[in-house]
Short mmCIF file of C-alpha atoms and ligand atoms in Angstrom, two decimals:
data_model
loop_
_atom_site.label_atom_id
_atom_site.label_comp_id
_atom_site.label_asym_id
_atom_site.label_seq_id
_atom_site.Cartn_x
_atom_site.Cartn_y
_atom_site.Cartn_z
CA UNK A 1 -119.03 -9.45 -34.66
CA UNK A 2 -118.83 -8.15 -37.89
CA UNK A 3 -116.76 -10.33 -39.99
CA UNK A 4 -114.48 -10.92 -37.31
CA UNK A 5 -113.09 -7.08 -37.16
CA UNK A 6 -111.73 -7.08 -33.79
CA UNK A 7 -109.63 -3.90 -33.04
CA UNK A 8 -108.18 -5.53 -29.47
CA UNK A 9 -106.94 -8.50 -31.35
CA UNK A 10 -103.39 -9.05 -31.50
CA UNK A 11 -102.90 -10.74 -35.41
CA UNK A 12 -104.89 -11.38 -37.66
CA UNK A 13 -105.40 -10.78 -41.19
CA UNK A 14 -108.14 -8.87 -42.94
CA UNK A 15 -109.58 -9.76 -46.50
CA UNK A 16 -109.32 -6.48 -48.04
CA UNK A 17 -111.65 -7.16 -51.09
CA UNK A 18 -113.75 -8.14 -48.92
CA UNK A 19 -114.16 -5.43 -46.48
CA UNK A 20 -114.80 -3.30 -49.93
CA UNK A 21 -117.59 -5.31 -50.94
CA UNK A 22 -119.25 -5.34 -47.23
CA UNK A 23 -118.63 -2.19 -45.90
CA UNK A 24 -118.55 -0.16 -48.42
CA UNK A 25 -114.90 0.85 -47.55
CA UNK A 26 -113.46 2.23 -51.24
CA UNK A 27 -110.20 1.69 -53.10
CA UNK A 28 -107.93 4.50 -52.28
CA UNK A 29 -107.52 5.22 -55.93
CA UNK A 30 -111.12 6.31 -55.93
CA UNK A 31 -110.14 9.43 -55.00
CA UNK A 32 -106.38 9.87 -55.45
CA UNK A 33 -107.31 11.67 -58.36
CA UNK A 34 -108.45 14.82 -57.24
CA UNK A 35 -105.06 15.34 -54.91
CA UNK A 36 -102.51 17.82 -56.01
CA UNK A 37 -99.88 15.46 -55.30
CA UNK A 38 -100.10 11.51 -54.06
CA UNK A 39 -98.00 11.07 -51.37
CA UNK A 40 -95.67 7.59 -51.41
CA UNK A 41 -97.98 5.50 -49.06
CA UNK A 42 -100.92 5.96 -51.34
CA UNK A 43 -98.75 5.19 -54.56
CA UNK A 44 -97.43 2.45 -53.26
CA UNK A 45 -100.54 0.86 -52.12
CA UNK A 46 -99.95 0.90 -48.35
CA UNK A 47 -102.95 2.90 -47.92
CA UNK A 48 -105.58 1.02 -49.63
CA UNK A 49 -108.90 2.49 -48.65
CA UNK A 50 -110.69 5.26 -47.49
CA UNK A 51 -114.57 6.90 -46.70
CA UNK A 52 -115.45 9.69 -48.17
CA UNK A 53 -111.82 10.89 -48.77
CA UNK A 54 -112.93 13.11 -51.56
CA UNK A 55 -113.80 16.12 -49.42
CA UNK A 56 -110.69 16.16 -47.96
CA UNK A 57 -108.95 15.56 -51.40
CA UNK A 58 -111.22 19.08 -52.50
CA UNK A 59 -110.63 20.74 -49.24
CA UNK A 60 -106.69 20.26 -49.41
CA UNK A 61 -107.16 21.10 -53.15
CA UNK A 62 -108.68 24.09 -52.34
CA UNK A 63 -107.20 25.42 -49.27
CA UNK A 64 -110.61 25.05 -47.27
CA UNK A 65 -110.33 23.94 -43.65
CA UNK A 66 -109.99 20.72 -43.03
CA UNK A 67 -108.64 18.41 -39.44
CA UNK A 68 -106.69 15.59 -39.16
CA UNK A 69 -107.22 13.36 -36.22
CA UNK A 70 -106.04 9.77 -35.01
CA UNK A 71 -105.05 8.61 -31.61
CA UNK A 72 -102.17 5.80 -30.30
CA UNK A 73 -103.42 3.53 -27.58
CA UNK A 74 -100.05 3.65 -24.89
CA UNK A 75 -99.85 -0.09 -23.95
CA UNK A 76 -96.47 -0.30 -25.10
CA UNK A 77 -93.40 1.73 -26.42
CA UNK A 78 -93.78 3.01 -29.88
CA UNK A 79 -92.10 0.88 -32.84
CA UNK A 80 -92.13 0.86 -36.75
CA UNK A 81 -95.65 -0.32 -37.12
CA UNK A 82 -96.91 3.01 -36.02
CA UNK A 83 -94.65 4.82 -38.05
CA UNK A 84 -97.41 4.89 -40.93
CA UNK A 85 -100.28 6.52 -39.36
CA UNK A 86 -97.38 9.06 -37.54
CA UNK A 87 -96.20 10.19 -41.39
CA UNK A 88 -99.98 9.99 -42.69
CA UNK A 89 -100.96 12.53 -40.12
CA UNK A 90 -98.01 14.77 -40.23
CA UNK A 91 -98.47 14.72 -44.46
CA UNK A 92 -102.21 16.03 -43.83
CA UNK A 93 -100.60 18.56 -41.38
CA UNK A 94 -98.41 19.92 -44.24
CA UNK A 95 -100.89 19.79 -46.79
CA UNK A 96 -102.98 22.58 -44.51
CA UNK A 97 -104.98 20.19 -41.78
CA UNK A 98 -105.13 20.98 -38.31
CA UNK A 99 -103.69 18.47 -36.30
CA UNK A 100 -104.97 16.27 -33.29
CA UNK A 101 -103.50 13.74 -31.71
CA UNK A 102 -105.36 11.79 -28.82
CA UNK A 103 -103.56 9.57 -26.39
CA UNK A 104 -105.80 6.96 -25.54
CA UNK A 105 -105.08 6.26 -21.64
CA UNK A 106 -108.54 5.44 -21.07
CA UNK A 107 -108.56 2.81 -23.59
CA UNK A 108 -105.11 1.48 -22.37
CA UNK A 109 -106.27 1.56 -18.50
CA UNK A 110 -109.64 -0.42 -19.38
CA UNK A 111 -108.75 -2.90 -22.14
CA UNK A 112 -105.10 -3.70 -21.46
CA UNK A 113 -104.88 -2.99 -17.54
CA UNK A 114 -101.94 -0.24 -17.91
CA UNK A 115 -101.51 1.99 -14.98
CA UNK A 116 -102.41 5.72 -15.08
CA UNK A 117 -98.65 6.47 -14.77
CA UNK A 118 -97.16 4.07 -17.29
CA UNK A 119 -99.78 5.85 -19.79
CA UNK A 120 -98.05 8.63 -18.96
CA UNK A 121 -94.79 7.34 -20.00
CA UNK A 122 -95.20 5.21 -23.17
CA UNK A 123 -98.06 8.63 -24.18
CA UNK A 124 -94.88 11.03 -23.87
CA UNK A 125 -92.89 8.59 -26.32
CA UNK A 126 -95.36 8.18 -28.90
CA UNK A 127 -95.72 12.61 -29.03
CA UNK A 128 -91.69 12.52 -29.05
CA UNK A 129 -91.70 10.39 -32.24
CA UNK A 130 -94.61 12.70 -33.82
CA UNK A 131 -92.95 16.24 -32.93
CA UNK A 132 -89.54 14.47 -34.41
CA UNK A 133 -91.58 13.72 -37.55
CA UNK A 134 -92.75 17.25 -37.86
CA UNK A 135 -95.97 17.48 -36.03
CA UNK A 136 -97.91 20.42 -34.95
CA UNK A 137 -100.80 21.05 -33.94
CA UNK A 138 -103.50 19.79 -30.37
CA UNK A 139 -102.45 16.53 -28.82
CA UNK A 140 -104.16 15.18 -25.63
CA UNK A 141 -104.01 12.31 -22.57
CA UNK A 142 -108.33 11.17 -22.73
CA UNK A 143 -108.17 11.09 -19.66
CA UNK A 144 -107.23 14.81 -18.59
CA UNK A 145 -109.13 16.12 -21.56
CA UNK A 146 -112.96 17.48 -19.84
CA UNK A 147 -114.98 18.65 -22.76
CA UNK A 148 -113.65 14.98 -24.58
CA UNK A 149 -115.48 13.12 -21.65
CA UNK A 150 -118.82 15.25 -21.84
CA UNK A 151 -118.77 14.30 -25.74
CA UNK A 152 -117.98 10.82 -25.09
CA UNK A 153 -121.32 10.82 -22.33
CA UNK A 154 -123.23 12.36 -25.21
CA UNK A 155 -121.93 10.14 -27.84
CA UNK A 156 -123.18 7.54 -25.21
CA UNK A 157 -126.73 8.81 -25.31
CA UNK A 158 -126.70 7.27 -29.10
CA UNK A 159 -124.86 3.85 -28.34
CA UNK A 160 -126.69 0.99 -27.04
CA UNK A 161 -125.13 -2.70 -25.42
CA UNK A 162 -127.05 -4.45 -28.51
CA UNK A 163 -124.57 -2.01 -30.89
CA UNK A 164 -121.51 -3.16 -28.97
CA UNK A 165 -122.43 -6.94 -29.30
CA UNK A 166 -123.08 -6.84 -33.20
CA UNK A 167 -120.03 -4.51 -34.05
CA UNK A 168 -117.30 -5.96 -31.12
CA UNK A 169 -118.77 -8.90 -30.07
CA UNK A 170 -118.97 -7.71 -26.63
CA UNK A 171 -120.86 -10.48 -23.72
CA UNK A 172 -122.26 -9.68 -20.68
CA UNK A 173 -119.01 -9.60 -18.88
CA UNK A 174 -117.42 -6.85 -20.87
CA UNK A 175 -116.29 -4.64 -18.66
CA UNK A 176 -118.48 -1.31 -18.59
CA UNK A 177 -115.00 0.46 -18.80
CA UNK A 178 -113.96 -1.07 -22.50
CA UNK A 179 -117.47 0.25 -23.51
CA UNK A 180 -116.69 3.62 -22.16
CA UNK A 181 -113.42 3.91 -23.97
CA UNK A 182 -115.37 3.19 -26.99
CA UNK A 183 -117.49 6.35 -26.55
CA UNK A 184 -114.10 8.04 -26.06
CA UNK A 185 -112.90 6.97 -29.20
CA UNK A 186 -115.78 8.05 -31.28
CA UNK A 187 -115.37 11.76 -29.17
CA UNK A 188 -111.61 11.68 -29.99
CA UNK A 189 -112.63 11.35 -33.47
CA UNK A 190 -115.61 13.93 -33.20
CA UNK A 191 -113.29 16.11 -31.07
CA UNK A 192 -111.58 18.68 -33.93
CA UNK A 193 -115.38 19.44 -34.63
CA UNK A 194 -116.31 20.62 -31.01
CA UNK A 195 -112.97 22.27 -30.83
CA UNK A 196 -112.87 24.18 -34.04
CA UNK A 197 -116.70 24.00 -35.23
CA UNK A 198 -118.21 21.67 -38.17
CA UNK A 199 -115.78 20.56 -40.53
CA UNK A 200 -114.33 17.46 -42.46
CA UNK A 201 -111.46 15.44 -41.06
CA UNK A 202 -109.96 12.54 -42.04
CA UNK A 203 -108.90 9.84 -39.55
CA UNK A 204 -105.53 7.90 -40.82
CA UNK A 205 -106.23 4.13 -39.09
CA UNK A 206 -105.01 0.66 -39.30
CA UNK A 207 -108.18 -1.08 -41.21
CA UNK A 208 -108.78 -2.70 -38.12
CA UNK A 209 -109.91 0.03 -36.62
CA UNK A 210 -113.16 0.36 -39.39
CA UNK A 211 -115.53 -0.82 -36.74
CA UNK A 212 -115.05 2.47 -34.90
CA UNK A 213 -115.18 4.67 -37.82
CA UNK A 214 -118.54 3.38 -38.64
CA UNK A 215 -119.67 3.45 -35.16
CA UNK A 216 -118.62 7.71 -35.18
CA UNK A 217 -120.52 8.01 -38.42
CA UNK A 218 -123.36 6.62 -36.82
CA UNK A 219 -122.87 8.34 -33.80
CA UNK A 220 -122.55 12.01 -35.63
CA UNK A 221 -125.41 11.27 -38.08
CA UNK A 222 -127.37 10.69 -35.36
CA UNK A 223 -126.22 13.67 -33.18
CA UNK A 224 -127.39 15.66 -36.06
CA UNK A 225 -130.40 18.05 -35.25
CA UNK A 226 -131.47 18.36 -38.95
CA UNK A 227 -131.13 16.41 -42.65
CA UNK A 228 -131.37 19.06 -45.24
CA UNK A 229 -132.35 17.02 -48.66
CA UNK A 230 -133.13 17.64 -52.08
CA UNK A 231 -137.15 17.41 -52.99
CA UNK A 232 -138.18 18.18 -56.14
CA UNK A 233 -138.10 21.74 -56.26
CA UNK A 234 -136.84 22.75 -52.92
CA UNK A 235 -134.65 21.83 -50.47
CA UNK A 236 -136.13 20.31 -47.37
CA UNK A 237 -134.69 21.03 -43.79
CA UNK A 238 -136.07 17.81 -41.49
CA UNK A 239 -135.81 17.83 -38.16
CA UNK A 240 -134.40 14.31 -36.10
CA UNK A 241 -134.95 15.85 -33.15
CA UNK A 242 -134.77 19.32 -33.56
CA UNK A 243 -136.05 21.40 -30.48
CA UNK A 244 -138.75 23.81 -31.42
CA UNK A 245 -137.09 26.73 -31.36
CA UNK A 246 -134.01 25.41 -33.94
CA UNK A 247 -136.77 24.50 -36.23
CA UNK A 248 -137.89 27.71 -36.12
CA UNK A 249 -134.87 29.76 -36.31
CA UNK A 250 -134.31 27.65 -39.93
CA UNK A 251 -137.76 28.98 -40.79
CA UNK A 252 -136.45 32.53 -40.17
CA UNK A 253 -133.05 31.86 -41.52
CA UNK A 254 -134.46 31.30 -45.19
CA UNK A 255 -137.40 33.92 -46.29
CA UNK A 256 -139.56 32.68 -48.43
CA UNK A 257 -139.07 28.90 -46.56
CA UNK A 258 -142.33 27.06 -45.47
CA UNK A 259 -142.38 25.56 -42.42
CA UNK A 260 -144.23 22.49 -41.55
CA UNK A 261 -144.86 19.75 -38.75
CA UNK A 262 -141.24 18.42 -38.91
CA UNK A 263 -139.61 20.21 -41.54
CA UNK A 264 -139.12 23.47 -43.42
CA UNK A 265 -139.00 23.64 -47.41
CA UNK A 266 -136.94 26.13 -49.31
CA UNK A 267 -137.60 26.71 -52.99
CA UNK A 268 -134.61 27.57 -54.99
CA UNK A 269 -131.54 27.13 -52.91
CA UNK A 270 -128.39 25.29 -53.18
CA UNK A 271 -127.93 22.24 -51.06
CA UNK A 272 -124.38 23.02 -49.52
CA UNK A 273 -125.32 26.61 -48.67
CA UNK A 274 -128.72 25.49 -46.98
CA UNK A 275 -126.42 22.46 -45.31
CA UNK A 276 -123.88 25.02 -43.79
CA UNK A 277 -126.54 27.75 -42.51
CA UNK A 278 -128.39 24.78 -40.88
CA UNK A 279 -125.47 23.43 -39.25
CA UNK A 280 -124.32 26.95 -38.04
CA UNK A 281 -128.19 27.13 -36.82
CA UNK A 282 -127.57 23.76 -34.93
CA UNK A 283 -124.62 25.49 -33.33
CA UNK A 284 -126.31 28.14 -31.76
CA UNK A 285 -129.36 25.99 -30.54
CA UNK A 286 -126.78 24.00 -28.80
CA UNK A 287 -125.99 20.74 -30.80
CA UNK A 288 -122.89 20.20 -32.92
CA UNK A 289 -123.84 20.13 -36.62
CA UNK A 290 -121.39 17.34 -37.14
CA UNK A 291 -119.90 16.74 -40.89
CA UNK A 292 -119.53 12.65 -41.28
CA UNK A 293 -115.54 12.09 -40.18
CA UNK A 294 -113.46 10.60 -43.40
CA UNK A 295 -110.79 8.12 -43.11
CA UNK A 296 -108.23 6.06 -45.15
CA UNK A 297 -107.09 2.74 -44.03
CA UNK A 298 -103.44 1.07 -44.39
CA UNK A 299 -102.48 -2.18 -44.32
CA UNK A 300 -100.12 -2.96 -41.42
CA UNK A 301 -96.29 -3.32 -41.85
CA UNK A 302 -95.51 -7.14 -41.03
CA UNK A 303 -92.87 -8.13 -38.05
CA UNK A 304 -89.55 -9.32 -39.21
CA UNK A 305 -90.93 -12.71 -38.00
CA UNK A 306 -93.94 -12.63 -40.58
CA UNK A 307 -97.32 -11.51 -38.46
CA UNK A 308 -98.10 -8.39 -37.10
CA UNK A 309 -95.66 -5.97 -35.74
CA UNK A 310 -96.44 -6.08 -32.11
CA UNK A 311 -94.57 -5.16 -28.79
CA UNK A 312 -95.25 -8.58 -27.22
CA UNK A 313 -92.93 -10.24 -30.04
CA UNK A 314 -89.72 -8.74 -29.34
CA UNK A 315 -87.39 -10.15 -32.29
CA UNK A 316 -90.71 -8.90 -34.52
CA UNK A 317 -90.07 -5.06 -34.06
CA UNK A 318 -87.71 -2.51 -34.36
CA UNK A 319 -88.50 0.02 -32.03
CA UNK A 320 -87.26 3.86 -32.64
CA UNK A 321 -84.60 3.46 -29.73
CA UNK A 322 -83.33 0.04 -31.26
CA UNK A 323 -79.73 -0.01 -30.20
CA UNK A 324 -77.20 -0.53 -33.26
CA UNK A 325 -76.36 -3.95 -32.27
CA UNK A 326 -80.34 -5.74 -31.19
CA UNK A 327 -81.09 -3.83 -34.69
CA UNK A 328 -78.19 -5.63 -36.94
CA UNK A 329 -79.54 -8.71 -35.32
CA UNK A 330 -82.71 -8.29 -35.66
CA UNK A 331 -82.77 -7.24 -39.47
CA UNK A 332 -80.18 -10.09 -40.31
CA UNK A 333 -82.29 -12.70 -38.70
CA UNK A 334 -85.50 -11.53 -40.29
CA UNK A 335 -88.12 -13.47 -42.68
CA UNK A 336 -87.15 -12.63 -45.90
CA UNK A 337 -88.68 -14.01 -49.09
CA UNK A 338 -85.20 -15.69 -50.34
CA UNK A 339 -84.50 -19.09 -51.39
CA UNK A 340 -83.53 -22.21 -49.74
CA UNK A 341 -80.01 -21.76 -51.31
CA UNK A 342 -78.02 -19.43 -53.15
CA UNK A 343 -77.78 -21.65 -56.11
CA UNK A 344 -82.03 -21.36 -56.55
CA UNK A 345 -82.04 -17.68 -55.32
CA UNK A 346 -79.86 -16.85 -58.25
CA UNK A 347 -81.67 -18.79 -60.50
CA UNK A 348 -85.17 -18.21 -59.35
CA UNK A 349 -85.16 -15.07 -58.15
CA UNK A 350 -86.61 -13.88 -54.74
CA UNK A 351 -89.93 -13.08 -53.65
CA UNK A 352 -89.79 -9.46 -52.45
CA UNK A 353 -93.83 -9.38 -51.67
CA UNK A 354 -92.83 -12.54 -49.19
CA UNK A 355 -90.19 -10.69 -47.50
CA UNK A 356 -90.43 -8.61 -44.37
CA UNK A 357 -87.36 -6.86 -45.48
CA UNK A 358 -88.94 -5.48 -48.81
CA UNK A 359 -91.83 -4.41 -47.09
CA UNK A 360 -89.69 -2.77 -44.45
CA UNK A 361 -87.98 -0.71 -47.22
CA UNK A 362 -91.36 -0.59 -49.44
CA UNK A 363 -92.81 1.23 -46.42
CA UNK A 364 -90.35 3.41 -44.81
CA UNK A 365 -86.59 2.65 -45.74
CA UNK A 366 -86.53 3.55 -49.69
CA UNK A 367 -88.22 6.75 -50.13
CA UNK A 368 -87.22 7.40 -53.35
CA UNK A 369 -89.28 5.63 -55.96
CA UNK A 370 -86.28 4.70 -58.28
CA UNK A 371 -84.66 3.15 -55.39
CA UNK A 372 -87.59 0.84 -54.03
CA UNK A 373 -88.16 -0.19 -57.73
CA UNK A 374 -84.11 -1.47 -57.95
CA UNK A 375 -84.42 -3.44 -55.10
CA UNK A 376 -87.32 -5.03 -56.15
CA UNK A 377 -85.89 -6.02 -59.83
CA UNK A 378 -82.42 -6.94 -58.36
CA UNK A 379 -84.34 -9.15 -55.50
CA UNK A 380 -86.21 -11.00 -58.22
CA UNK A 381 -83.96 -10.79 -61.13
CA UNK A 382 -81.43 -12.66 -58.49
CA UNK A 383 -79.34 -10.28 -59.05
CA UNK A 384 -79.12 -9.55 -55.22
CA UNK A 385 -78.68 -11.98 -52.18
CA UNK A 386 -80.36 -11.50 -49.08
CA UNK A 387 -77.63 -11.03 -47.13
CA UNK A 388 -76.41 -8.16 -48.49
CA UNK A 389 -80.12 -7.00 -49.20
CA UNK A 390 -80.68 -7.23 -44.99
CA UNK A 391 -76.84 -5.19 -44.63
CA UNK A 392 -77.92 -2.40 -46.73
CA UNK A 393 -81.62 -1.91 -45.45
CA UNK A 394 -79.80 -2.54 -41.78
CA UNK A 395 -77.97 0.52 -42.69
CA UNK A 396 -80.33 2.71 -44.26
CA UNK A 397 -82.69 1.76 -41.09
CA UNK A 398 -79.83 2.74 -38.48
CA UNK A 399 -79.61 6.15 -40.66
CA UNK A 400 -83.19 6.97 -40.41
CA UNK A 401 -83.32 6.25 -36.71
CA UNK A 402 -80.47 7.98 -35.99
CA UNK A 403 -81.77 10.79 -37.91
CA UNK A 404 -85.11 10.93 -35.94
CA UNK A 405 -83.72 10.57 -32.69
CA UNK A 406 -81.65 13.90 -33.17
CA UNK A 407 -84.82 15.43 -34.20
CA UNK A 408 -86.35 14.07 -30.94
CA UNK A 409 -83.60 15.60 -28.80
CA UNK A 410 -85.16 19.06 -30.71
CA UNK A 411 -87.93 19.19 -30.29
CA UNK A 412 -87.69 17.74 -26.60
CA UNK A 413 -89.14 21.13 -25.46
CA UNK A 414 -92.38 20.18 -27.26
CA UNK A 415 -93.25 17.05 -25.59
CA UNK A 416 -94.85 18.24 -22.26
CA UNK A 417 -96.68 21.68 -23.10
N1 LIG B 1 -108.10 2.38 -30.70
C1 LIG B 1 -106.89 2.87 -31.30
C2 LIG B 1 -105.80 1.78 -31.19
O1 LIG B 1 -106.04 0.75 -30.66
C3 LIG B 1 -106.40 4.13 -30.66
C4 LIG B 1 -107.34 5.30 -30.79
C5 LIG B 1 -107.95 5.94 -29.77
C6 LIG B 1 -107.72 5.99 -31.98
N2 LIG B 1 -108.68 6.97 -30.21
C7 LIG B 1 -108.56 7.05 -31.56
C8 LIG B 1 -107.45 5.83 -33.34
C9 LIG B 1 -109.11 7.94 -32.47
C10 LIG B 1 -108.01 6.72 -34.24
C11 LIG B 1 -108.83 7.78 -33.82
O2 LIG B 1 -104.71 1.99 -31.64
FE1 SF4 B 2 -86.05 -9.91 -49.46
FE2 SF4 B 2 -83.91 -8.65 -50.28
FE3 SF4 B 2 -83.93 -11.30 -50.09
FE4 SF4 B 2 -85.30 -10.09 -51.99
S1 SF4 B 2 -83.09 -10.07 -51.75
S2 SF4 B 2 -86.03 -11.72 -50.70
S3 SF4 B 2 -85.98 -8.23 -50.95
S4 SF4 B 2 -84.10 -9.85 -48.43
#
């Protein structure tokens, strides 16, 4: 497995440097620089990577077309730790994307046993929490979703068991389901291409969810009819497995062009206009002409416990239907990064970076930049004591959710069409 990326695993923690240096995953800061404005969860380093951002940096720059896409498995009810890639998407929404938003009952049903209807259920909680938040745009169940199953099959055609083992670790008793959901997921994530025609999108994802970016990347390079390169002097148009006929309507498509066994050469052109006629060209002969998906990757949210967020840890999560009291207990009782006593916490300072608390506000509970930055010198200036640092972020959390589940009872009506 590739070092030890498994996207079904419950906790665990990834070395971040490290998937930079191994998979060529790239600081987020790389290419912060060419967005009009940096949202909060870039600046404050809860997104921390990306691929190939930068052409959705230019195309939200420029006001070019561009998708958005991620998908929620629905083995449990929604909490906080999905709240991240919710606001990523709906940001990219606002900043001109066109939104899609899979729920991924086949990947629930295969890997985690959950019945078709209970998919259902926790699927129509997950889309409440996104419309609250703003969302528009496609959202589908896998499972109900026809032309996402042909892709998946054809995304198939380009995945083999020896693939599976070396990115998943998957043995001869994986079940031929949880291989089949894994086709979905690189269709869900190809999807906003078939549906609207070639064009970047950028997948928002937990970075343990890399494996099946790269997988997609593979998978669309390799659906790819045609690789138009630069050669000295020309741009060349080579075929992968281009039928006949495509290769020949490229030949056509350029005058002047020279065709040869394989390939067609065009002297003088510019890369990115050859790159879109040829995909356009792909279109029509029947393939897909897919542009490599972009993503950016966030670091997960820990539980008030420490560890991963996670459903199956109830005293870990707040979920968006918390009631008043389980909340107050929950955010009292949480693992902050205080002293043993008062005396030391004053003297010493706290460690907000420790503390599930700080992150909880560093994430979603301080939005305002001054605000976040207070708590923060008050927590290690000791200024502050945790208790009355876990009463006020208890209260600003009960505002937000209160907040969001009026906005829920809104847009209600938006759920089930
Ligand atoms: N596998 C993801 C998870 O476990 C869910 C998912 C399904 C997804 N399809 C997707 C994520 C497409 C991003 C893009 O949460
Ligand atoms: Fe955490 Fe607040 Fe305590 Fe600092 S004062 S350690 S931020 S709970």
């Amino acid at each position: 497995m590739q070092q030890g990326i498994n996207p079904w695993a419950s906790s665990q923690t990834v070395d971040v440097e490290k998937l930079f240096s191994d998979f060529g995953i790239e600081p987020i800061g790389t290419a912060t620089s060419g967005l009009p404005e940096v949202p909060s969860f870039m600046r404050r380093g809860i997104v921390v990577g990306h691929r190939d951002y930068g052409r959705i940096a230019d195309a939200i720059r420029t006001g070019s077309p561009f998708n958005v896409m991620t998908g929620f498995m629905p083995s449990g009810h929604p909490h906080l730790g999905h709240l991240m890639v919710m606001k990523e998407v709906v940001w990219h929404v606002q900043q001109g994307g066109r939104g899609y938003i899979g729920v991924a009952d086949r990947e629930a049903h295969a890997v985690r046993g959950m019945s078709w209807t209970q998919c259902k259920e926790y699927g129509r909680e997950y889309l409440a929490c996104l419309y609250a938040l703003g969302y528009e745009g496609t959202t589908y169940y896998q499972s109900e979703n026809t032309r996402l199953k042909d892709l998946a099959f054809e995304a198939a055609t380009k995945i083999n068991f020896s693939e599976l083992q070396a990115i998943y670790g998957f043995t001869q008793d994986t079940a031929l389901a949880h291989a089949m959901s894994v086709a979905t997921q690189v269709a869900d994530i190809l999807f906003p291409q078939l549906d609207c025609g070639p064009s970047p999108t950028v997948v928002p994802v937990g970075i343990d969810q890399d494996p099946h970016i790269r997988l997609t990347r593979d998978v669309a390079y390799k659906l790819r009819m045609f690789l138009v390169e630069r050669r000295d002097g020309c741009i060349s148009v080579r075929s992968k497995n281009a039928p006949e006929a495509a290769i020949e309507a490229v030949h056509r498509a350029f005058p002047g062009s020279k065709k040869y066994e394989g390939h067609v050469d065009i002297p003088g052109a510019s890369c990115e206009a050859v790159e879109e006629r040829v995909r356009a060209i792909e279109i029509e002969q029947g393939g897909f002409g897919f542009v490599l998906p972009s993503a950016t990757y966030h670091t997960f949210m820990p539980g008030l416990q420490g560890g991963k967020m996670s459903s199956s840890v109830p005293e870990s999560f707040i979920s968006f239907w918390e009631t008043e009291k389980d909340l107050k207990k929950k955010v009292m009782a949480s693992l902050t990064g205080g002293r043993m006593t008062l005396e030391e916490q004053k003297k010493l300072g706290g460690e907000p970076e420790k503390c599930s608390v700080y992150l909880l506000n560093l994430f979603h509970m301080a939005p305002d930049d001054g605000e976040l930055a207070e708590i923060c010198r008050k927590c290690r200036a000791g200024e502050m004591m945790c208790g009355t640092c876990k009463k006020e972020t208890f209260e600003r959390t009960k505002e937000y959710l209160k907040d969001l589940r009026e906005k829920m009872d809104e847009t209600a009506h938006l759920v089930d069409v």
